[in-house]
Amino acid sequence: MFSTLHRKLLHDLWQMKSQAVAISLVMGCGVATFVMSVSTAVSMYQSQSHYYEEFRFADVFLNLKRAPSTLVPQLAAVSGVARMHARVVAQVDIDVPGMIEPAQGSLISIPDYYERGLNELHLRLGRYPEPASPPEVLVHESFASAHHLRPGDSFHAVINGKKQRLTVSGVALSPEYIYPIRTGELLPDDRRYCIIWMRRSELEASFDMKGAFNNATFSLLPGANASAVLKAIDTLTAKYGGLGAFTREDQVSHRFLSDELSQLRALATIPPGIFLVVAAFLLNIVISRLVRTQREQIAALKAFGYTNRKVALHYLSFAAVITVAGIIAGSAAGVWMGLGMTRIYVKFFRFPYFEYHLHPAVVTGAALFACAAALVGVITAVRDAARLPPAEAMRPEPPASYHPTFIERFGVETWFPQTARMIFRQIERQPVKALFSVLGVALAVAVMMLGSFSKDLLNFILEFQFQRSQRQDAIIAFNEPSDSGVLNSLASTTGIRKVEGFRSVSTRLRYEYRTHLVCLMGLQDDHSLFQLLNIKGGAVELPREGMIISQSLAKILRVQTGDILDVDVLEQDRPRHKIRISGTIDDFSGTSAYMTVQALNRAMKEGRVLSGAFVTIDGAMAAQTYKELKNMPRVAGVNIKRAAIETFNRTMSENLLRLRIFNIGFACIIAFGVVYNAARIALSERSRDLATLRVLGFNRREISRILLGEIGALILAGLPVGMFIGYGFVAVAIEALQTRTQRFPLIVEPHTFAVAVVVVLTAAVISSLVVRRRLDHLDLMQVLKSRE
Amino acid sequence: MMSFTTARLDAGAELKTSIAADVPVLQAQALTKVYHMGEVDVWALRGVDFDLFEGEFIVLLGPSGSGKSTLLNILGGLDVPTTGKVHCRDHDLSVADDDALTSYRREHVGFVFQFYNLVPSLTARENVALVTEISENPMSPDEALDIVGLGERKNHFPSQLSGGEQQRVAIARAISKRPDILLCDEPTGALDVTTGVLVLEVIARINRELRTTTVVITHNAAIASMADRVISMSGGLITSVQRPPVRMSPRDIHW
């Protein structure tokens, strides 16, 4: 039934509509960020697990040099293995018409005729390859859509040194390549990296792998001991050049997906927490003030016989209406943002079906959190309303007690005009409220910084990685270790200016019982195109003996400079060595280890052999250079820095911009909510004083200064606190980004601080001015007659 | 408090009637004021002529709704008349905008309110200083407080003062700018008789010693006997103007 109290509720809410809307918005932001991150995470997790299950994503992965097919039954028989699938995988260069630089492909064998196995393909277009000439292949959807390839189209690939035409029979997806990224890169490059599936017999023939395999995937029985399985597989494959079996956790696509999921989970806690705390505070000040100004109404209600419970419920209803509005608006915004997030994910993560699902439990959870925050916010005010004895409530509230402020005790009050003292004493009289207002403004600044720091971080990484550390224009990989003579032919290629060879060897580093698979890099003595740099600046000298390892690796192995590592080389004769750690490098490229080429060659008991080269290229001749490189038989792949930077910029800038816009919105809502409410409360508490001053001859500007001075002082105090808190949030966020293999530095550019401050200050000033306009309508005559 | 009354006020002496100067401080002619309340026009003033002379003590009497508050608002520069003219010194209040009214209040008018309207976060001295800081030729806050006998309590906050003391601080605040007109709106309305008398004595003494033109509006007819001129209002019109033969001392008034 719609009672008179309900009518009063609606009327009062209408009177304080702007404040109510401001609080609803802040609350809505909390609900929205929660709904967005949790619903997206749940959708992604569900898509992932359905996909993995339905298309039998493998549990264990293995690369090896070459093993005979006779090894297959032995591997399949390893205790704990449910199913095993042997494949041939090769890296190829792809020549796409219209693209001057070569693209890279991973060529993966599939059974000659379709059979159920592991990592099954989901055919999006076309059909399974059939025996044909030129050979038919399936290509990954990411590459197909980047180049508009359709069934029946064809392209060229350099397969084992021979340029071969391939016909696309279909476009496919695989659970193994949900995030189709080349190892060692930060973002997928759909234009330059492709997964190609080819019938086993054709691939075997091209690579001379008949009766052999170089890659295997395994599924495990439920409850199998993964590390025992890995160990057994490694033992069986050691003499066939096994590079060490690894689980899903180290599978590139899976790892990126898991990292994204854990970041979404982190997103579900911090931002909603910030918004709900601010909303609770705002509800507290607004409803407390409402109860204070309605003392006499409360008294009258109680005098008429309304129970304390009814009165309490009435004031609780204010919070309830505001909260429910926030929940509804926030849930809608959360779903909208979740859909937007999903659209971004669909671009990066290739699922056969990735649909956004909103689980009712997510909204229920968000609603519960919002209600809990609201209850915490209003509980004291509602209790005060319930406890107010009617007789006492009839009397006006006793005049507020004030004292000289702390700083005035030092005799500095003579420096300030009376109006400044009013401001100081007002703030000092309600320190908790002032503190929360400061905190609210600070959180707005912090949210702003949280939305912008990733740009600083990426700029830093780009600059560090691509300008200071890697000074080459391209990295050329040889299809097999080659003697240093190849450098001469590279150097004589058109457009190539400078050449520096490197050797890279797959190794397993061991210390005590801890092991890690690492690609050990050998750099030239006089290396200049690839610099070893600490994040905090300063080049690291490569010692003549021993190796330099990254700090992340040192942390994983729990070793320090001077320790001696067991190094099991996983290539060729698989020699084992003991190598001393001569230093560590604080980079963020993950786990890496470096030696000089000479020392590495010695360790490998080989001559001066190289795996590839860093080169600089004359930009004007780049097209010709790439053309010649494509045709060099030794060259297995060319990784072009400029292309990597472009991909990075193209894909990230759009997402970063979106993130920043969201965060600017969030920060403005917090700043507006906090400042507008603080100003309205200040106006309500001080309107009588201000009107009195007007009657005494103060003009509007002078009384505005008093009202806005207090708000201004709180805002100014909040800005530096916000920069401090924001820096802390960024540190927490960066810590959450750290994975076992990737390290990120804590970078916040002065620019980020400045933009955060300017945005919040602008929002704060605008909301203060909105309240300032109300000063023009102060009823001067009323103050002559009314008591507070 | 008693020390103040004995020391500063010659309580036993009969107060002499102030002689009004010939030049009016303020002149009002044919004032009307109409409030539009929805579809109804309410005539608060229906044509009031009114002069205020230097040093004069006027009591404006009338029941609620008689128009005395409206007249006070116009005299005090809080409102403008619907028709008619008001001049005070160099100010034409009938056509003044908000800025002009503000500077008029600032330069010429001292207000004393029924409910004191002190700023709670400022001490007695600071409440007075609030006004002296924006005035051109003010007395010092200490001097103003000494006049109302609160020199000893100048560092107290309003919450530490009694109602009478708060009203005296308000009077000190009003006179500190040396106003041409002191407007007191029901200055004793919130006080008990004893305290009220004390407050009226301060107002009377200021009128006498500083020769500040004083208008007290009240519905308490007893107060009228301390005035030079008593103006009674009813229904938006001045119904009578009386000049009491003798100005009585507030302490001889009973109500």
Coordinates of N, CA, C and O in Angstrom, one line a residue, chain A residues 78-158:
Chain A
V78 N 53.2 -44.8 -21.3 CA 53.6 -44.2 -20.0 C 52.5 -44.1 -19.0 O 51.3 -43.8 -19.4
S79 N 52.8 -44.5 -17.8 CA 51.7 -44.6 -16.8 C 51.1 -43.2 -16.6 O 51.8 -42.2 -16.3
G80 N 49.8 -43.1 -16.7 CA 49.1 -41.8 -16.5 C 48.7 -41.2 -17.8 O 47.8 -40.3 -17.8
V81 N 49.2 -41.7 -19.0 CA 48.9 -41.1 -20.2 C 47.6 -41.8 -20.7 O 47.5 -43.0 -20.7
A82 N 46.6 -41.0 -21.1 CA 45.3 -41.6 -21.6 C 45.4 -41.8 -23.1 O 45.0 -42.8 -23.7
R83 N 46.0 -40.8 -23.8 CA 46.0 -40.8 -25.2 C 47.2 -40.0 -25.7 O 47.6 -39.0 -25.0
M84 N 47.7 -40.4 -26.8 CA 48.9 -39.7 -27.3 C 48.8 -39.5 -28.8 O 48.2 -40.4 -29.5
H85 N 49.3 -38.4 -29.2 CA 49.2 -38.1 -30.7 C 50.5 -37.6 -31.2 O 51.0 -36.6 -30.6
A86 N 51.1 -38.3 -32.1 CA 52.4 -37.9 -32.6 C 52.2 -37.1 -33.9 O 51.4 -37.4 -34.7
R87 N 53.0 -36.0 -34.1 CA 52.9 -35.1 -35.2 C 54.2 -34.7 -35.8 O 55.2 -34.8 -35.2
V88 N 54.1 -34.1 -36.9 CA 55.3 -33.4 -37.5 C 55.0 -31.9 -37.5 O 53.9 -31.6 -38.0
V89 N 55.8 -31.1 -36.9 CA 55.6 -29.7 -36.9 C 56.8 -29.0 -37.5 O 58.0 -29.4 -37.2
A90 N 56.6 -28.1 -38.4 CA 57.8 -27.4 -39.0 C 57.5 -25.9 -39.1 O 56.3 -25.5 -39.2
Q91 N 58.5 -25.1 -39.1 CA 58.4 -23.7 -39.2 C 58.6 -23.3 -40.7 O 59.6 -23.8 -41.3
V92 N 57.8 -22.5 -41.3 CA 58.0 -22.2 -42.7 C 57.8 -20.7 -42.9 O 57.2 -20.0 -42.0
D93 N 58.3 -20.2 -44.0 CA 58.1 -18.8 -44.4 C 57.0 -18.8 -45.3 O 56.8 -19.7 -46.2
I94 N 56.1 -17.8 -45.2 CA 55.0 -17.7 -46.1 C 55.1 -16.5 -46.9 O 55.4 -15.4 -46.4
D95 N 54.8 -16.6 -48.2 CA 54.8 -15.5 -49.1 C 53.4 -15.1 -49.4 O 52.7 -15.8 -50.2
V96 N 53.0 -14.0 -48.9 CA 51.6 -13.6 -49.1 C 51.6 -12.5 -50.2 O 52.4 -11.5 -50.0
P97 N 50.8 -12.6 -51.2 CA 50.8 -11.5 -52.2 C 50.5 -10.2 -51.6 O 49.6 -10.1 -50.7
G98 N 51.2 -9.2 -52.0 CA 50.9 -7.8 -51.5 C 51.6 -7.5 -50.2 O 51.5 -6.4 -49.7
M99 N 52.4 -8.5 -49.6 CA 53.1 -8.1 -48.4 C 54.6 -8.3 -48.7 O 55.0 -9.3 -49.1
I100 N 55.3 -7.2 -48.5 CA 56.7 -7.3 -48.9 C 57.5 -8.2 -47.9 O 58.4 -8.9 -48.4
E101 N 57.2 -8.1 -46.7 CA 58.0 -8.9 -45.8 C 57.4 -10.3 -45.6 O 56.2 -10.4 -45.8
P102 N 58.2 -11.3 -45.3 CA 57.7 -12.6 -45.2 C 56.9 -12.8 -44.0 O 57.2 -12.2 -42.9
A103 N 55.9 -13.7 -44.0 CA 55.2 -14.1 -42.8 C 55.7 -15.5 -42.4 O 56.3 -16.2 -43.2
Q104 N 55.4 -15.8 -41.1 CA 55.9 -17.1 -40.6 C 54.7 -18.0 -40.4 O 53.6 -17.5 -40.1
G105 N 55.0 -19.3 -40.6 CA 53.9 -20.2 -40.3 C 54.4 -21.4 -39.5 O 55.6 -21.7 -39.6
S106 N 53.5 -22.0 -38.7 CA 53.8 -23.2 -38.1 C 53.0 -24.3 -38.9 O 51.7 -24.2 -38.9
L107 N 53.7 -25.2 -39.5 CA 53.0 -26.2 -40.3 C 52.9 -27.4 -39.4 O 53.8 -27.9 -38.9
I108 N 51.6 -27.9 -39.2 CA 51.4 -29.0 -38.3 C 50.7 -30.1 -39.1 O 49.8 -29.9 -39.9
S109 N 51.1 -31.3 -38.8 CA 50.5 -32.4 -39.5 C 49.2 -32.8 -38.9 O 49.0 -32.7 -37.7
I110 N 48.3 -33.3 -39.8 CA 47.0 -33.8 -39.3 C 46.9 -35.2 -40.0 O 47.5 -35.4 -41.0
P111 N 46.1 -36.1 -39.4 CA 46.0 -37.4 -40.0 C 45.5 -37.3 -41.5 O 44.8 -36.4 -41.8
D112 N 46.0 -38.2 -42.3 CA 45.6 -38.1 -43.7 C 44.1 -38.2 -43.9 O 43.6 -37.5 -44.8
Y113 N 43.5 -38.9 -43.1 CA 42.0 -39.0 -43.2 C 41.5 -38.7 -41.8 O 42.1 -39.1 -40.8
Y114 N 40.4 -37.9 -41.7 CA 40.0 -37.4 -40.4 C 39.7 -38.6 -39.4 O 39.1 -39.6 -39.7
E115 N 40.3 -38.4 -38.2 CA 40.0 -39.3 -37.1 C 40.0 -38.5 -35.9 O 40.6 -37.5 -35.8
R116 N 39.3 -39.1 -34.9 CA 39.3 -38.3 -33.6 C 40.6 -38.4 -32.9 O 41.2 -39.5 -32.9
G117 N 41.1 -37.3 -32.4 CA 42.4 -37.4 -31.7 C 42.4 -36.4 -30.6 O 41.4 -36.2 -29.9
L118 N 43.6 -35.7 -30.5 CA 43.7 -34.6 -29.5 C 43.8 -33.3 -30.3 O 44.1 -33.2 -31.4
N119 N 43.5 -32.2 -29.6 CA 43.5 -30.8 -30.2 C 42.8 -30.8 -31.5 O 43.3 -30.4 -32.5
E120 N 41.6 -31.3 -31.4 CA 40.8 -31.4 -32.7 C 40.5 -30.0 -33.3 O 40.3 -29.1 -32.6
L121 N 40.4 -30.1 -34.6 CA 40.1 -28.8 -35.3 C 38.6 -28.6 -35.4 O 37.8 -29.5 -35.5
H122 N 38.3 -27.3 -35.4 CA 36.9 -26.9 -35.6 C 36.9 -26.2 -37.0 O 37.5 -25.2 -37.2
L123 N 36.3 -26.9 -37.9 CA 36.3 -26.4 -39.3 C 35.2 -25.2 -39.4 O 34.1 -25.4 -39.1
R124 N 35.7 -24.1 -39.7 CA 34.8 -22.9 -39.9 C 34.3 -22.8 -41.3 O 33.2 -22.3 -41.5
L125 N 35.2 -23.1 -42.2 CA 34.8 -22.9 -43.6 C 35.4 -24.1 -44.4 O 36.5 -24.6 -44.0
G126 N 34.9 -24.5 -45.5 CA 35.5 -25.4 -46.4 C 35.4 -26.9 -45.8 O 34.5 -27.2 -45.1
R127 N 36.5 -27.6 -46.2 CA 36.5 -29.0 -45.8 C 37.9 -29.5 -45.5 O 38.8 -28.8 -45.6
Y128 N 37.9 -30.7 -44.9 CA 39.2 -31.4 -44.6 C 40.0 -31.6 -45.8 O 39.5 -31.9 -46.9
P129 N 41.4 -31.4 -45.8 CA 42.2 -31.5 -47.0 C 42.1 -33.0 -47.5 O 42.0 -33.9 -46.8
E130 N 42.2 -33.0 -48.9 CA 42.2 -34.3 -49.5 C 43.5 -34.4 -50.4 O 44.1 -33.3 -50.6
P131 N 43.9 -35.6 -50.8 CA 45.1 -35.7 -51.6 C 45.0 -34.8 -52.8 O 43.9 -35.0 -53.5
A132 N 45.9 -34.0 -53.1 CA 45.8 -33.1 -54.3 C 47.1 -32.5 -54.6 O 48.1 -32.6 -53.8
S133 N 47.3 -32.0 -55.7 CA 48.5 -31.2 -56.1 C 48.0 -29.9 -56.7 O 47.3 -30.0 -57.7
P134 N 48.5 -28.8 -56.3 CA 49.3 -28.6 -55.1 C 48.5 -29.0 -53.8 O 47.3 -29.1 -53.8
P135 N 49.3 -29.3 -52.7 CA 48.7 -29.9 -51.5 C 47.6 -28.9 -50.9 O 47.7 -27.7 -51.0
E136 N 46.6 -29.5 -50.4 CA 45.6 -28.8 -49.7 C 45.9 -28.6 -48.2 O 46.5 -29.6 -47.6
V137 N 45.6 -27.5 -47.7 CA 45.9 -27.3 -46.2 C 44.7 -26.5 -45.6 O 43.9 -26.0 -46.3
L138 N 44.7 -26.6 -44.3 CA 43.7 -25.8 -43.5 C 44.5 -24.7 -42.9 O 45.7 -24.9 -42.5
V139 N 44.0 -23.5 -42.9 CA 44.7 -22.4 -42.2 C 43.8 -21.8 -41.1 O 42.6 -22.0 -41.0
H140 N 44.6 -21.3 -40.1 CA 43.9 -20.8 -38.9 C 43.0 -19.5 -39.3 O 43.4 -18.7 -40.2
E141 N 41.9 -19.4 -38.7 CA 41.0 -18.4 -39.0 C 41.6 -17.0 -38.9 O 41.3 -16.1 -39.6
S142 N 42.5 -16.8 -37.9 CA 43.1 -15.4 -37.7 C 43.8 -14.9 -38.9 O 43.6 -13.8 -39.3
F143 N 44.6 -15.8 -39.5 CA 45.4 -15.5 -40.7 C 44.5 -15.4 -41.9 O 44.6 -14.5 -42.7
A144 N 43.5 -16.3 -42.0 CA 42.6 -16.3 -43.1 C 41.8 -15.0 -43.2 O 41.7 -14.4 -44.2
S145 N 41.3 -14.6 -42.0 CA 40.5 -13.3 -42.1 C 41.4 -12.1 -42.3 O 41.0 -11.2 -42.9
A146 N 42.7 -12.1 -41.8 CA 43.6 -11.0 -42.0 C 43.9 -10.9 -43.5 O 44.1 -9.7 -43.9
H147 N 43.9 -12.0 -44.2 CA 44.3 -11.9 -45.6 C 43.1 -12.3 -46.5 O 43.3 -12.5 -47.7
H148 N 41.9 -12.3 -46.0 CA 40.7 -12.7 -46.7 C 40.9 -13.9 -47.5 O 40.6 -14.0 -48.7
L149 N 41.5 -14.9 -46.9 CA 41.7 -16.2 -47.6 C 40.4 -17.1 -47.4 O 39.9 -17.2 -46.3
R150 N 40.0 -17.7 -48.5 CA 38.8 -18.5 -48.5 C 39.2 -19.8 -49.1 O 40.1 -20.0 -49.9
P151 N 38.4 -20.9 -48.9 CA 38.6 -22.2 -49.5 C 38.8 -22.0 -51.0 O 37.9 -21.3 -51.6
G152 N 39.8 -22.6 -51.5 CA 40.0 -22.5 -53.0 C 41.1 -21.5 -53.3 O 41.8 -21.6 -54.3
D153 N 41.4 -20.6 -52.4 CA 42.5 -19.6 -52.6 C 43.8 -20.4 -52.4 O 43.9 -21.4 -51.8
S154 N 44.9 -19.8 -52.8 CA 46.2 -20.4 -52.6 C 47.3 -19.4 -52.3 O 47.1 -18.2 -52.5
F155 N 48.3 -19.9 -51.7 CA 49.5 -19.0 -51.3 C 50.7 -19.8 -51.4 O 50.7 -21.1 -51.5
H156 N 51.9 -19.1 -51.3 CA 53.2 -19.9 -51.3 C 53.8 -19.9 -50.0 O 53.7 -19.0 -49.2
A157 N 54.5 -21.1 -49.7 CA 55.3 -21.2 -48.5 C 56.6 -21.8 -48.9 O 56.7 -22.6 -49.9
V158 N 57.6 -21.4 -48.2 CA 59.0 -22.0 -48.4 C 59.1 -23.1 -47.5 O 59.3 -23.0 -46.2

